[in-house]
mmCIF file of N, CA and C in Angstrom:
data_model
loop_
_atom_site.group_PDB
_atom_site.id
_atom_site.type_symbol
_atom_site.label_atom_id
_atom_site.label_comp_id
_atom_site.label_asym_id
_atom_site.label_seq_id
_atom_site.Cartn_x
_atom_site.Cartn_y
_atom_site.Cartn_z
ATOM 1 N N MET A 1 20.593 -44.184 -30.185
ATOM 2 C CA MET A 1 20.810 -42.855 -29.659
ATOM 3 C C MET A 1 19.596 -41.963 -29.905
ATOM 4 N N SER A 2 18.970 -42.034 -31.083
ATOM 5 C CA SER A 2 17.824 -41.185 -31.386
ATOM 6 C C SER A 2 16.611 -41.569 -30.539
ATOM 7 N N THR A 3 16.471 -42.844 -30.198
ATOM 8 C CA THR A 3 15.375 -43.271 -29.345
ATOM 9 C C THR A 3 15.534 -42.679 -27.945
ATOM 10 N N TRP A 4 16.746 -42.701 -27.444
ATOM 11 C CA TRP A 4 17.032 -42.123 -26.129
ATOM 12 C C TRP A 4 16.763 -40.624 -26.144
ATOM 13 N N LEU A 5 17.192 -39.943 -27.216
ATOM 14 C CA LEU A 5 16.991 -38.504 -27.340
ATOM 15 C C LEU A 5 15.493 -38.179 -27.378
ATOM 16 N N ALA A 6 14.723 -38.941 -28.142
ATOM 17 C CA ALA A 6 13.284 -38.728 -28.221
ATOM 18 C C ALA A 6 12.622 -38.995 -26.872
ATOM 19 N N ALA A 7 13.113 -39.976 -26.149
ATOM 20 C CA ALA A 7 12.548 -40.310 -24.845
ATOM 21 C C ALA A 7 12.805 -39.210 -23.820
ATOM 22 N N VAL A 8 13.830 -38.414 -24.030
ATOM 23 C CA VAL A 8 14.158 -37.333 -23.098
ATOM 24 C C VAL A 8 13.548 -36.011 -23.568
ATOM 25 N N VAL A 9 13.688 -35.704 -24.839
ATOM 26 C CA VAL A 9 13.280 -34.395 -25.354
ATOM 27 C C VAL A 9 11.763 -34.238 -25.381
ATOM 28 N N ILE A 10 11.042 -35.227 -25.863
ATOM 29 C CA ILE A 10 9.588 -35.106 -25.983
ATOM 30 C C ILE A 10 8.926 -34.872 -24.622
ATOM 31 N N PRO A 11 9.219 -35.655 -23.591
ATOM 32 C CA PRO A 11 8.612 -35.367 -22.279
ATOM 33 C C PRO A 11 9.046 -34.002 -21.724
ATOM 34 N N LEU A 12 10.273 -33.610 -22.004
ATOM 35 C CA LEU A 12 10.751 -32.311 -21.538
ATOM 36 C C LEU A 12 9.959 -31.181 -22.188
ATOM 37 N N VAL A 13 9.760 -31.248 -23.483
ATOM 38 C CA VAL A 13 9.004 -30.220 -24.198
ATOM 39 C C VAL A 13 7.544 -30.208 -23.733
ATOM 40 N N VAL A 14 6.951 -31.380 -23.603
ATOM 41 C CA VAL A 14 5.565 -31.463 -23.133
ATOM 42 C C VAL A 14 5.448 -30.871 -21.731
ATOM 43 N N SER A 15 6.389 -31.188 -20.875
ATOM 44 C CA SER A 15 6.384 -30.658 -19.511
ATOM 45 C C SER A 15 6.526 -29.140 -19.507
ATOM 46 N N LEU A 16 7.403 -28.626 -20.314
ATOM 47 C CA LEU A 16 7.612 -27.180 -20.405
ATOM 48 C C LEU A 16 6.352 -26.466 -20.895
ATOM 49 N N VAL A 17 5.765 -26.964 -21.956
ATOM 50 C CA VAL A 17 4.553 -26.351 -22.510
ATOM 51 C C VAL A 17 3.420 -26.404 -21.495
ATOM 52 N N THR A 18 3.251 -27.542 -20.842
ATOM 53 C CA THR A 18 2.203 -27.684 -19.835
ATOM 54 C C THR A 18 2.411 -26.703 -18.687
ATOM 55 N N SER A 19 3.640 -26.565 -18.241
ATOM 56 C CA SER A 19 3.945 -25.625 -17.153
ATOM 57 C C SER A 19 3.656 -24.188 -17.563
ATOM 58 N N LEU A 20 4.044 -23.809 -18.755
ATOM 59 C CA LEU A 20 3.800 -22.443 -19.233
ATOM 60 C C LEU A 20 2.302 -22.160 -19.349
ATOM 61 N N LEU A 21 1.544 -23.116 -19.861
ATOM 62 C CA LEU A 21 0.099 -22.926 -19.977
ATOM 63 C C LEU A 21 -0.562 -22.829 -18.602
ATOM 64 N N ALA A 22 -0.119 -23.628 -17.661
ATOM 65 C CA ALA A 22 -0.662 -23.574 -16.299
ATOM 66 C C ALA A 22 -0.336 -22.237 -15.647
ATOM 67 N N TRP A 23 0.880 -21.762 -15.830
ATOM 68 C CA TRP A 23 1.282 -20.473 -15.264
ATOM 69 C C TRP A 23 0.455 -19.343 -15.877
ATOM 70 N N LYS A 24 0.269 -19.362 -17.173
ATOM 71 C CA LYS A 24 -0.506 -18.332 -17.867
ATOM 72 C C LYS A 24 -1.947 -18.334 -17.378
ATOM 73 N N SER A 25 -2.519 -19.500 -17.230
ATOM 74 C CA SER A 25 -3.891 -19.612 -16.751
ATOM 75 C C SER A 25 -4.022 -19.064 -15.326
ATOM 76 N N HIS A 26 -3.082 -19.423 -14.476
ATOM 77 C CA HIS A 26 -3.078 -18.938 -13.092
ATOM 78 C C HIS A 26 -2.909 -17.419 -13.063
ATOM 79 N N ASP A 27 -2.004 -16.896 -13.879
ATOM 80 C CA ASP A 27 -1.754 -15.460 -13.942
ATOM 81 C C ASP A 27 -3.004 -14.713 -14.404
ATOM 82 N N ASP A 28 -3.673 -15.212 -15.419
ATOM 83 C CA ASP A 28 -4.900 -14.579 -15.916
ATOM 84 C C ASP A 28 -5.996 -14.583 -14.856
ATOM 85 N N ARG A 29 -6.138 -15.696 -14.159
ATOM 86 C CA ARG A 29 -7.151 -15.807 -13.114
ATOM 87 C C ARG A 29 -6.853 -14.834 -11.973
ATOM 88 N N LEU A 30 -5.605 -14.740 -11.584
ATOM 89 C CA LEU A 30 -5.210 -13.832 -10.508
ATOM 90 C C LEU A 30 -5.440 -12.380 -10.907
ATOM 91 N N ARG A 31 -5.087 -12.027 -12.130
ATOM 92 C CA ARG A 31 -5.323 -10.657 -12.616
ATOM 93 C C ARG A 31 -6.811 -10.320 -12.605
ATOM 94 N N ALA A 32 -7.646 -11.261 -13.008
ATOM 95 C CA ALA A 32 -9.087 -11.026 -13.000
ATOM 96 C C ALA A 32 -9.599 -10.826 -11.576
ATOM 97 N N GLU A 33 -9.095 -11.610 -10.645
ATOM 98 C CA GLU A 33 -9.522 -11.496 -9.250
ATOM 99 C C GLU A 33 -9.076 -10.178 -8.635
ATOM 100 N N LEU A 34 -7.907 -9.697 -9.012
ATOM 101 C CA LEU A 34 -7.361 -8.482 -8.409
ATOM 102 C C LEU A 34 -7.689 -7.215 -9.194
ATOM 103 N N ARG A 35 -8.385 -7.364 -10.316
ATOM 104 C CA ARG A 35 -8.716 -6.199 -11.141
ATOM 105 C C ARG A 35 -9.474 -5.148 -10.342
ATOM 106 N N THR A 36 -10.383 -5.570 -9.478
ATOM 107 C CA THR A 36 -11.150 -4.635 -8.665
ATOM 108 C C THR A 36 -10.234 -3.814 -7.773
ATOM 109 N N GLU A 37 -9.282 -4.484 -7.125
ATOM 110 C CA GLU A 37 -8.360 -3.769 -6.249
ATOM 111 C C GLU A 37 -7.459 -2.813 -7.045
ATOM 112 N N PHE A 38 -6.968 -3.256 -8.194
ATOM 113 C CA PHE A 38 -6.122 -2.392 -9.019
ATOM 114 C C PHE A 38 -6.892 -1.154 -9.466
ATOM 115 N N THR A 39 -8.142 -1.355 -9.858
ATOM 116 C CA THR A 39 -8.969 -0.231 -10.289
ATOM 117 C C THR A 39 -9.241 0.707 -9.125
ATOM 118 N N ALA A 40 -9.524 0.159 -7.958
ATOM 119 C CA ALA A 40 -9.773 0.987 -6.772
ATOM 120 C C ALA A 40 -8.536 1.803 -6.421
ATOM 121 N N GLU A 41 -7.359 1.211 -6.497
ATOM 122 C CA GLU A 41 -6.126 1.951 -6.224
ATOM 123 C C GLU A 41 -5.931 3.080 -7.222
ATOM 124 N N ALA A 42 -6.277 2.842 -8.481
ATOM 125 C CA ALA A 42 -6.156 3.887 -9.499
ATOM 126 C C ALA A 42 -7.120 5.039 -9.206
ATOM 127 N N VAL A 43 -8.337 4.717 -8.769
ATOM 128 C CA VAL A 43 -9.314 5.753 -8.420
ATOM 129 C C VAL A 43 -8.817 6.553 -7.216
ATOM 130 N N ILE A 44 -8.297 5.868 -6.223
ATOM 131 C CA ILE A 44 -7.772 6.543 -5.031
ATOM 132 C C ILE A 44 -6.652 7.501 -5.419
ATOM 133 N N THR A 45 -5.730 7.025 -6.219
ATOM 134 C CA THR A 45 -4.611 7.876 -6.646
ATOM 135 C C THR A 45 -5.128 9.090 -7.396
ATOM 136 N N HIS A 46 -6.101 8.881 -8.270
ATOM 137 C CA HIS A 46 -6.686 9.998 -9.020
ATOM 138 C C HIS A 46 -7.327 11.013 -8.068
ATOM 139 N N LEU A 47 -8.100 10.532 -7.091
ATOM 140 C CA LEU A 47 -8.746 11.432 -6.128
ATOM 141 C C LEU A 47 -7.723 12.226 -5.318
ATOM 142 N N LEU A 48 -6.661 11.550 -4.909
ATOM 143 C CA LEU A 48 -5.681 12.200 -4.038
ATOM 144 C C LEU A 48 -4.682 13.069 -4.795
ATOM 145 N N ARG A 49 -4.610 12.931 -6.108
ATOM 146 C CA ARG A 49 -3.735 13.795 -6.918
ATOM 147 C C ARG A 49 -4.446 15.058 -7.405
ATOM 148 N N ASP A 50 -5.727 15.160 -7.156
ATOM 149 C CA ASP A 50 -6.483 16.331 -7.585
ATOM 150 C C ASP A 50 -5.853 17.582 -6.962
ATOM 151 N N SER A 51 -5.492 18.539 -7.794
ATOM 152 C CA SER A 51 -4.753 19.712 -7.323
ATOM 153 C C SER A 51 -5.574 20.616 -6.407
ATOM 154 N N ARG A 52 -6.877 20.419 -6.358
ATOM 155 C CA ARG A 52 -7.707 21.270 -5.497
ATOM 156 C C ARG A 52 -7.597 20.911 -4.019
ATOM 157 N N TRP A 53 -7.153 19.683 -3.717
ATOM 158 C CA TRP A 53 -7.078 19.247 -2.321
ATOM 159 C C TRP A 53 -5.770 18.503 -2.070
ATOM 160 N N ASP A 54 -5.160 18.788 -0.918
ATOM 161 C CA ASP A 54 -3.986 18.019 -0.495
ATOM 162 C C ASP A 54 -4.412 16.721 0.190
ATOM 163 N N THR A 55 -5.560 16.796 0.869
ATOM 164 C CA THR A 55 -6.093 15.624 1.570
ATOM 165 C C THR A 55 -7.584 15.516 1.263
ATOM 166 N N ARG A 56 -8.108 14.311 1.477
ATOM 167 C CA ARG A 56 -9.548 14.070 1.306
ATOM 168 C C ARG A 56 -10.055 13.339 2.535
ATOM 169 N N LYS A 57 -11.277 13.672 2.950
ATOM 170 C CA LYS A 57 -11.886 12.975 4.083
ATOM 171 C C LYS A 57 -12.096 11.515 3.717
ATOM 172 N N PHE A 58 -11.936 10.663 4.714
ATOM 173 C CA PHE A 58 -12.155 9.232 4.502
ATOM 174 C C PHE A 58 -13.571 8.979 3.998
ATOM 175 N N THR A 59 -14.535 9.683 4.556
ATOM 176 C CA THR A 59 -15.928 9.478 4.143
ATOM 177 C C THR A 59 -16.147 9.886 2.685
ATOM 178 N N THR A 60 -15.424 10.882 2.214
ATOM 179 C CA THR A 60 -15.521 11.292 0.810
ATOM 180 C C THR A 60 -14.987 10.199 -0.105
ATOM 181 N N ILE A 61 -13.814 9.671 0.248
ATOM 182 C CA ILE A 61 -13.213 8.588 -0.544
ATOM 183 C C ILE A 61 -14.128 7.376 -0.525
ATOM 184 N N GLN A 62 -14.684 7.084 0.631
ATOM 185 C CA GLN A 62 -15.589 5.949 0.788
ATOM 186 C C GLN A 62 -16.829 6.117 -0.092
ATOM 187 N N GLY A 63 -17.263 7.342 -0.274
ATOM 188 C CA GLY A 63 -18.421 7.608 -1.125
ATOM 189 C C GLY A 63 -18.163 7.282 -2.584
ATOM 190 N N TYR A 64 -16.917 7.427 -3.023
ATOM 191 C CA TYR A 64 -16.564 7.108 -4.401
ATOM 192 C C TYR A 64 -16.320 5.607 -4.604
ATOM 193 N N LEU A 65 -15.943 4.927 -3.546
ATOM 194 C CA LEU A 65 -15.576 3.508 -3.654
ATOM 195 C C LEU A 65 -16.505 2.650 -2.801
ATOM 196 N N LYS A 66 -17.705 2.489 -3.263
ATOM 197 C CA LYS A 66 -18.681 1.645 -2.562
ATOM 198 C C LYS A 66 -18.269 0.177 -2.675
ATOM 199 N N GLY A 67 -18.663 -0.612 -1.702
ATOM 200 C CA GLY A 67 -18.422 -2.045 -1.777
ATOM 201 C C GLY A 67 -17.190 -2.513 -1.029
ATOM 202 N N PHE A 68 -16.437 -1.590 -0.444
ATOM 203 C CA PHE A 68 -15.269 -1.966 0.342
ATOM 204 C C PHE A 68 -15.554 -1.654 1.808
ATOM 205 N N GLY A 69 -15.172 -2.576 2.683
ATOM 206 C CA GLY A 69 -15.275 -2.302 4.108
ATOM 207 C C GLY A 69 -14.277 -1.217 4.502
ATOM 208 N N GLU A 70 -14.481 -0.625 5.665
ATOM 209 C CA GLU A 70 -13.614 0.478 6.094
ATOM 210 C C GLU A 70 -12.146 0.078 6.153
ATOM 211 N N ASN A 71 -11.841 -1.043 6.796
ATOM 212 C CA ASN A 71 -10.439 -1.447 6.919
ATOM 213 C C ASN A 71 -9.849 -1.885 5.589
ATOM 214 N N GLU A 72 -10.668 -2.507 4.748
ATOM 215 C CA GLU A 72 -10.198 -2.897 3.418
ATOM 216 C C GLU A 72 -9.852 -1.647 2.600
ATOM 217 N N LEU A 73 -10.681 -0.609 2.711
ATOM 218 C CA LEU A 73 -10.419 0.647 2.002
ATOM 219 C C LEU A 73 -9.155 1.316 2.545
ATOM 220 N N ARG A 74 -8.952 1.244 3.850
ATOM 221 C CA ARG A 74 -7.724 1.818 4.425
ATOM 222 C C ARG A 74 -6.479 1.103 3.891
ATOM 223 N N LYS A 75 -6.556 -0.216 3.727
ATOM 224 C CA LYS A 75 -5.422 -0.963 3.163
ATOM 225 C C LYS A 75 -5.159 -0.531 1.726
ATOM 226 N N LEU A 76 -6.228 -0.316 0.955
ATOM 227 C CA LEU A 76 -6.063 0.164 -0.421
ATOM 228 C C LEU A 76 -5.436 1.550 -0.442
ATOM 229 N N LEU A 77 -5.824 2.400 0.501
ATOM 230 C CA LEU A 77 -5.240 3.741 0.594
ATOM 231 C C LEU A 77 -3.735 3.667 0.855
ATOM 232 N N VAL A 78 -3.346 2.804 1.778
ATOM 233 C CA VAL A 78 -1.922 2.657 2.098
ATOM 234 C C VAL A 78 -1.163 2.113 0.891
ATOM 235 N N ARG A 79 -1.735 1.115 0.201
ATOM 236 C CA ARG A 79 -1.081 0.572 -0.993
ATOM 237 C C ARG A 79 -0.967 1.614 -2.095
ATOM 238 N N SER A 80 -1.853 2.612 -2.075
ATOM 239 C CA SER A 80 -1.809 3.676 -3.071
ATOM 240 C C SER A 80 -0.802 4.762 -2.722
ATOM 241 N N GLY A 81 -0.168 4.641 -1.560
ATOM 242 C CA GLY A 81 0.839 5.630 -1.152
ATOM 243 C C GLY A 81 0.284 6.749 -0.297
ATOM 244 N N ALA A 82 -0.872 6.518 0.315
ATOM 245 C CA ALA A 82 -1.506 7.551 1.129
ATOM 246 C C ALA A 82 -1.160 7.382 2.605
ATOM 247 N N LEU A 83 -1.212 8.503 3.287
ATOM 248 C CA LEU A 83 -1.015 8.535 4.738
ATOM 249 C C LEU A 83 -2.265 9.109 5.379
ATOM 250 N N CYS A 84 -2.531 8.694 6.604
ATOM 251 C CA CYS A 84 -3.704 9.153 7.338
ATOM 252 C C CYS A 84 -3.308 10.295 8.272
ATOM 253 N N PHE A 85 -4.133 11.334 8.296
ATOM 254 C CA PHE A 85 -3.915 12.481 9.181
ATOM 255 C C PHE A 85 -5.218 12.780 9.908
ATOM 256 N N ASP A 86 -5.082 13.467 11.031
ATOM 257 C CA ASP A 86 -6.251 13.908 11.781
ATOM 258 C C ASP A 86 -6.346 15.413 11.615
ATOM 259 N N GLU A 87 -7.416 15.857 10.980
ATOM 260 C CA GLU A 87 -7.640 17.292 10.796
ATOM 261 C C GLU A 87 -8.974 17.655 11.422
ATOM 262 N N ALA A 88 -8.907 18.385 12.503
ATOM 263 C CA ALA A 88 -10.111 18.840 13.215
ATOM 264 C C ALA A 88 -11.039 17.677 13.557
ATOM 265 N N GLY A 89 -10.445 16.565 13.964
ATOM 266 C CA GLY A 89 -11.231 15.410 14.367
ATOM 267 C C GLY A 89 -11.692 14.524 13.222
ATOM 268 N N ASP A 90 -11.376 14.910 11.998
ATOM 269 C CA ASP A 90 -11.752 14.101 10.835
ATOM 270 C C ASP A 90 -10.566 13.257 10.384
ATOM 271 N N GLU A 91 -10.852 12.049 9.954
ATOM 272 C CA GLU A 91 -9.841 11.171 9.369
ATOM 273 C C GLU A 91 -9.681 11.573 7.905
ATOM 274 N N VAL A 92 -8.514 12.120 7.585
ATOM 275 C CA VAL A 92 -8.248 12.532 6.206
ATOM 276 C C VAL A 92 -7.036 11.784 5.691
ATOM 277 N N TRP A 93 -6.989 11.611 4.384
ATOM 278 C CA TRP A 93 -5.921 10.878 3.734
ATOM 279 C C TRP A 93 -5.327 11.729 2.625
ATOM 280 N N GLY A 94 -4.008 11.643 2.491
ATOM 281 C CA GLY A 94 -3.330 12.360 1.423
ATOM 282 C C GLY A 94 -2.108 11.583 0.974
ATOM 283 N N LEU A 95 -1.709 11.831 -0.253
ATOM 284 C CA LEU A 95 -0.516 11.157 -0.765
ATOM 285 C C LEU A 95 0.719 11.650 -0.031
ATOM 286 N N ARG A 96 1.608 10.749 0.228
ATOM 287 C CA ARG A 96 2.837 11.036 0.956
ATOM 288 C C ARG A 96 3.601 12.209 0.327
ATOM 289 N N GLU A 97 3.765 12.165 -1.002
ATOM 290 C CA GLU A 97 4.569 13.200 -1.664
ATOM 291 C C GLU A 97 3.894 14.563 -1.693
ATOM 292 N N ARG A 98 2.587 14.617 -1.487
ATOM 293 C CA ARG A 98 1.872 15.896 -1.498
ATOM 294 C C ARG A 98 1.678 16.461 -0.098
ATOM 295 N N ASN A 99 2.086 15.717 0.926
ATOM 296 C CA ASN A 99 1.857 16.146 2.311
ATOM 297 C C ASN A 99 3.109 16.030 3.162
ATOM 298 N N ARG A 100 4.235 16.328 2.584
ATOM 299 C CA ARG A 100 5.500 16.221 3.333
ATOM 300 C C ARG A 100 5.521 17.142 4.546
ATOM 301 N N ASP A 101 4.847 18.281 4.469
ATOM 302 C CA ASP A 101 4.818 19.223 5.585
ATOM 303 C C ASP A 101 4.056 18.677 6.789
ATOM 304 N N LYS A 102 3.109 17.766 6.558
ATOM 305 C CA LYS A 102 2.307 17.193 7.645
ATOM 306 C C LYS A 102 2.886 15.897 8.183
ATOM 307 N N TRP A 103 3.784 15.309 7.437
ATOM 308 C CA TRP A 103 4.287 13.975 7.756
ATOM 309 C C TRP A 103 5.630 14.068 8.444
ATOM 310 N N ASN A 104 5.714 13.501 9.648
ATOM 311 C CA ASN A 104 6.964 13.451 10.377
ATOM 312 C C ASN A 104 7.262 11.979 10.670
ATOM 313 N N PRO A 105 8.190 11.369 9.935
ATOM 314 C CA PRO A 105 8.458 9.953 10.144
ATOM 315 C C PRO A 105 9.014 9.621 11.523
ATOM 316 N N ASN A 106 9.507 10.636 12.243
ATOM 317 C CA ASN A 106 10.060 10.408 13.580
ATOM 318 C C ASN A 106 9.010 10.581 14.675
ATOM 319 N N ASP A 107 7.782 10.845 14.307
ATOM 320 C CA ASP A 107 6.723 11.054 15.278
ATOM 321 C C ASP A 107 6.217 9.712 15.810
ATOM 322 N N ALA A 108 6.792 9.281 16.909
ATOM 323 C CA ALA A 108 6.438 7.978 17.482
ATOM 324 C C ALA A 108 5.140 8.053 18.283
ATOM 325 N N ALA A 109 4.637 9.267 18.517
ATOM 326 C CA ALA A 109 3.443 9.415 19.335
ATOM 327 C C ALA A 109 2.163 9.140 18.571
ATOM 328 N N ARG A 110 2.238 9.009 17.238
ATOM 329 C CA ARG A 110 1.024 8.744 16.447
ATOM 330 C C ARG A 110 0.436 7.400 16.823
ATOM 331 N N LYS A 111 -0.846 7.358 16.932
ATOM 332 C CA LYS A 111 -1.516 6.098 17.298
ATOM 333 C C LYS A 111 -2.382 5.651 16.164
#
C-alpha cells in the first residue's frame, strides 16, 4: 500500500510544484513585458486628473509619452478611462467621470 501511495503522491507533488513554478515564471515575464503599458496608463491618468484641465490635447499627451504610435496611445487612453472629444478642431481627451457634461452615450452620430 505504501509503495502505491508513493507512486501516486510523489509525481503529483512534483507536477504541482512544476506547474506553480512555470505559472510564476510566466506571470513575472508578462508583468515585465506589460510594465511599460501599465506605467503609461498611470501617467495618462495622472495627466487627465490634473484639476487645472478637464481635457488635454492629444498632442500634449503624446509629448509626455514618447515612443508610442498614435493608435497605440489612443488605445492606452481608452484603457485609462478616457474619451475623445473634438474641441475647435483639436482632438482632446478627458476622463469619463470628469467630462459627463460633454459625453452623451446616446449620440450615435459620433464618428
